[in-house]
Amino acid sequence: MTACEPISTDVLLPVYGKRPLHIDRGEGAYVIDREGRRYLDFLTGIGVNALGHSHPAIVRAIQEQAALCVHTSNVHAHHYQEPLAARLTAWSGMDHAFFCNSGTEAVEAALKAARARANASGRRRHRIVALRNSFHGRTAGALSVTGQAKYQAPFLPLPPDVHFVTPNDVEDLERSVNEETIAIIAETIQGEGGVVPLSAAFLGAIRRLATQWDALWIADETQCGLGRTGARFAYQWEGLLPDVVVTAKPLGGGLPLGAALFRDKAGAAIGYGMHGTTFGGGPLACRAALAFLDEAERLLPSVRKMGALLHTRVEELAARHARVREIRGRGLFAGIELDGPGEGAVQAALERGLIINCAQGNVLRLLPPYIVTEEQIERACAILDQVLRG
Ligand code: PLP
């Protein structure tokens, strides 16, 4: 078998339903399949390829570092981990970084820090407040705070003492956060839950209640952070500061890299030898991440401008098509809620050369790259117009 032949699905654990698109390579906002067809990529590997494909700055960083040193483990230092930690703490307003390989691992680090902090205080309290409809990852801790039965049910029992509240219901939150609470975890914009932004009032209530009860506000910005909304992190639109920030997806420029970022008080109970990882924060991924952050910073004004255009155009689609119930999201993160299943629309868009996906069965999710142009947004929305007519 050559490297380009498809692998028989018999050899894979059947956890994914693969679409009929076999990607050969990517160029900017496009991917090219093995027959040479080009597709406009408005999913970007679920928010990972935020600079598009084969961005020269990422290619250069990876090529140069691959020739020097790919892995050191965390037993030894390298040139890129501390500069990346400094950059991310400056971006987020946090004080310390812990690097890992994925969003779910960053969530685990955040939850473990909250437990360690509560245990170190000597008070017996355990409650974590999380949101219904949330998604925080597939490992046991992250799954325990993921408020969707379809992900949890086959794997029960999960770590206990998690209490779920309804997103944007301030009274429910106020009823649920109390002296038992050690952390409140929330995506600033729920992604898998159907692109549901938390309101300013709800985020403000999280901050207020976390402070009042000495709990940690863990902002999961895996999908909405690192420039996706046009701010460095989405919570910054409200002028608020969490205690822990979780980030991953685009951070490594396409390489697996996640980070949990802590304010002093949030990370204080984690000490030498208490947590760790073999791969997390290696030189290859950290160097690529520094290149990504340089470009993302430069592109923020464009993300805001293109994000505004995208939202204008999808609002126009909503006005034209009765099937569209609501438009949600911010910047280059948009959800189009339909009044019925969205899978047919995803398939029809793919046949017309546009890659998107569907969350919660009826929300078309758009995550175009930060390098997207006006013409590409017009083209994508013209395809969506045809698809919604059909
Ligand atoms: N948190 C959020 C908000 C996510 O959207 C995801 C993945 O989609 C995760 C955590 C888990 O990230 P990963 O798949 O890298 O483990």
mmCIF file of N, CA, C and O and ligand atoms in Angstrom, residues 46 101-105 107 135-138 142 187 189-192 220-224 246 248-249 365, ligand 1:
data_model
loop_
_atom_site.group_PDB
_atom_site.id
_atom_site.type_symbol
_atom_site.label_atom_id
_atom_site.label_comp_id
_atom_site.label_asym_id
_atom_site.label_seq_id
_atom_site.Cartn_x
_atom_site.Cartn_y
_atom_site.Cartn_z
ATOM 1 N N ILE A 46 -12.093 21.693 12.339
ATOM 2 C CA ILE A 46 -12.827 22.130 13.549
ATOM 3 C C ILE A 46 -12.010 23.183 14.323
ATOM 4 O O ILE A 46 -11.698 23.032 15.503
ATOM 5 N N ASN A 101 -1.340 18.451 25.224
ATOM 6 C CA ASN A 101 -1.447 18.158 23.782
ATOM 7 C C ASN A 101 -2.820 18.378 23.182
ATOM 8 O O ASN A 101 -2.993 18.194 21.979
ATOM 9 N N SER A 102 -3.801 18.723 24.000
ATOM 10 C CA SER A 102 -5.172 18.787 23.488
ATOM 11 C C SER A 102 -6.039 19.594 24.439
ATOM 12 O O SER A 102 -5.633 19.890 25.583
ATOM 13 N N GLY A 103 -7.254 19.891 23.969
ATOM 14 C CA GLY A 103 -8.202 20.630 24.798
ATOM 15 C C GLY A 103 -8.609 19.836 26.023
ATOM 16 O O GLY A 103 -8.677 20.362 27.135
ATOM 17 N N THR A 104 -8.880 18.560 25.820
ATOM 18 C CA THR A 104 -9.365 17.767 26.959
ATOM 19 C C THR A 104 -8.301 17.674 28.049
ATOM 20 O O THR A 104 -8.599 17.729 29.239
ATOM 21 N N GLU A 105 -7.034 17.571 27.659
ATOM 22 C CA GLU A 105 -5.973 17.526 28.674
ATOM 23 C C GLU A 105 -5.833 18.863 29.397
ATOM 24 O O GLU A 105 -5.480 18.899 30.584
ATOM 25 N N VAL A 107 -8.299 20.872 29.983
ATOM 26 C CA VAL A 107 -9.424 20.874 30.933
ATOM 27 C C VAL A 107 -9.075 20.031 32.154
ATOM 28 O O VAL A 107 -9.332 20.424 33.302
ATOM 29 N N PHE A 135 -19.433 21.239 26.018
ATOM 30 C CA PHE A 135 -18.501 20.203 25.568
ATOM 31 C C PHE A 135 -17.096 20.599 26.012
ATOM 32 O O PHE A 135 -16.611 21.670 25.660
ATOM 33 N N HIS A 136 -16.471 19.704 26.790
ATOM 34 C CA HIS A 136 -15.130 20.021 27.281
ATOM 35 C C HIS A 136 -14.110 18.941 26.954
ATOM 36 O O HIS A 136 -12.954 19.073 27.345
ATOM 37 N N GLY A 137 -14.528 17.874 26.265
ATOM 38 C CA GLY A 137 -13.559 16.857 25.873
ATOM 39 C C GLY A 137 -13.975 15.468 26.303
ATOM 40 O O GLY A 137 -15.010 15.269 26.944
ATOM 41 N N ARG A 138 -13.143 14.484 25.961
ATOM 42 C CA ARG A 138 -13.540 13.071 26.063
ATOM 43 C C ARG A 138 -12.861 12.306 27.193
ATOM 44 O O ARG A 138 -13.187 11.135 27.389
ATOM 45 N N ALA A 142 -12.907 15.703 31.924
ATOM 46 C CA ALA A 142 -13.546 16.646 30.999
ATOM 47 C C ALA A 142 -14.957 16.177 30.641
ATOM 48 O O ALA A 142 -15.887 16.987 30.532
ATOM 49 N N GLU A 187 -17.635 27.232 28.550
ATOM 50 C CA GLU A 187 -17.134 27.768 27.281
ATOM 51 C C GLU A 187 -17.725 29.167 27.122
ATOM 52 O O GLU A 187 -18.934 29.334 27.301
ATOM 53 N N ILE A 189 -18.177 30.769 24.404
ATOM 54 C CA ILE A 189 -19.184 30.488 23.368
ATOM 55 C C ILE A 189 -19.232 28.970 23.237
ATOM 56 O O ILE A 189 -18.227 28.350 22.872
ATOM 57 N N GLN A 190 -20.370 28.370 23.541
ATOM 58 C CA GLN A 190 -20.457 26.911 23.405
ATOM 59 C C GLN A 190 -20.340 26.547 21.930
ATOM 60 O O GLN A 190 -21.045 27.106 21.086
ATOM 61 N N GLY A 191 -19.443 25.610 21.628
ATOM 62 C CA GLY A 191 -19.205 25.238 20.234
ATOM 63 C C GLY A 191 -20.025 24.027 19.825
ATOM 64 O O GLY A 191 -21.002 24.140 19.078
ATOM 65 N N GLU A 192 -19.652 22.848 20.354
ATOM 66 C CA GLU A 192 -20.396 21.622 20.023
ATOM 67 C C GLU A 192 -21.861 21.746 20.415
ATOM 68 O O GLU A 192 -22.717 21.072 19.841
ATOM 69 N N ASP A 220 -13.285 27.905 29.311
ATOM 70 C CA ASP A 220 -12.806 26.991 28.263
ATOM 71 C C ASP A 220 -12.902 27.727 26.925
ATOM 72 O O ASP A 220 -13.980 27.902 26.366
ATOM 73 N N GLU A 221 -11.753 28.163 26.446
ATOM 74 C CA GLU A 221 -11.690 28.931 25.192
ATOM 75 C C GLU A 221 -11.039 28.092 24.090
ATOM 76 O O GLU A 221 -10.426 28.622 23.154
ATOM 77 N N THR A 222 -11.189 26.787 24.196
ATOM 78 C CA THR A 222 -10.586 25.891 23.208
ATOM 79 C C THR A 222 -11.055 26.207 21.794
ATOM 80 O O THR A 222 -10.256 26.193 20.855
ATOM 81 N N GLN A 223 -12.342 26.499 21.646
ATOM 82 C CA GLN A 223 -12.876 26.734 20.298
ATOM 83 C C GLN A 223 -13.018 28.230 19.988
ATOM 84 O O GLN A 223 -12.814 28.654 18.870
ATOM 85 N N CYS A 224 -13.348 29.045 20.993
ATOM 86 C CA CYS A 224 -13.663 30.455 20.716
ATOM 87 C C CYS A 224 -12.484 31.386 20.980
ATOM 88 O O CYS A 224 -12.576 32.575 20.686
ATOM 89 N N VAL A 246 -8.524 27.830 29.439
ATOM 90 C CA VAL A 246 -8.168 26.598 28.733
ATOM 91 C C VAL A 246 -8.117 26.912 27.248
ATOM 92 O O VAL A 246 -9.036 27.531 26.700
ATOM 93 N N ALA A 248 -6.506 25.457 23.171
ATOM 94 C CA ALA A 248 -5.890 24.355 22.396
ATOM 95 C C ALA A 248 -6.128 24.635 20.908
ATOM 96 O O ALA A 248 -5.643 25.626 20.392
ATOM 97 N N LYS A 249 -6.865 23.783 20.254
ATOM 98 C CA LYS A 249 -7.176 23.805 18.819
ATOM 99 C C LYS A 249 -6.150 24.527 17.937
ATOM 100 O O LYS A 249 -5.223 23.872 17.471
ATOM 101 N N ARG A 365 -22.297 24.998 11.368
ATOM 102 C CA ARG A 365 -21.213 25.696 12.070
ATOM 103 C C ARG A 365 -20.149 26.137 11.079
ATOM 104 O O ARG A 365 -19.639 25.338 10.301
HETATM 105 N N1 PLP B 1 -13.256 22.184 24.938
HETATM 106 C C1 PLP B 1 -13.948 22.675 23.912
HETATM 107 C C2 PLP B 1 -14.721 23.945 24.079
HETATM 108 C C3 PLP B 1 -13.933 22.024 22.663
HETATM 109 O O1 PLP B 1 -14.627 22.515 21.639
HETATM 110 C C4 PLP B 1 -13.181 20.841 22.536
HETATM 111 C C5 PLP B 1 -13.150 20.112 21.262
HETATM 112 O O2 PLP B 1 -13.919 20.301 20.372
HETATM 113 C C6 PLP B 1 -12.481 20.371 23.645
HETATM 114 C C7 PLP B 1 -12.529 21.069 24.830
HETATM 115 C C8 PLP B 1 -11.653 19.118 23.547
HETATM 116 O O3 PLP B 1 -10.538 19.366 22.771
HETATM 117 P P1 PLP B 1 -9.685 18.130 22.165
HETATM 118 O O4 PLP B 1 -10.538 17.493 21.132
HETATM 119 O O5 PLP B 1 -8.455 18.792 21.623
HETATM 120 O O6 PLP B 1 -9.387 17.232 23.310
#
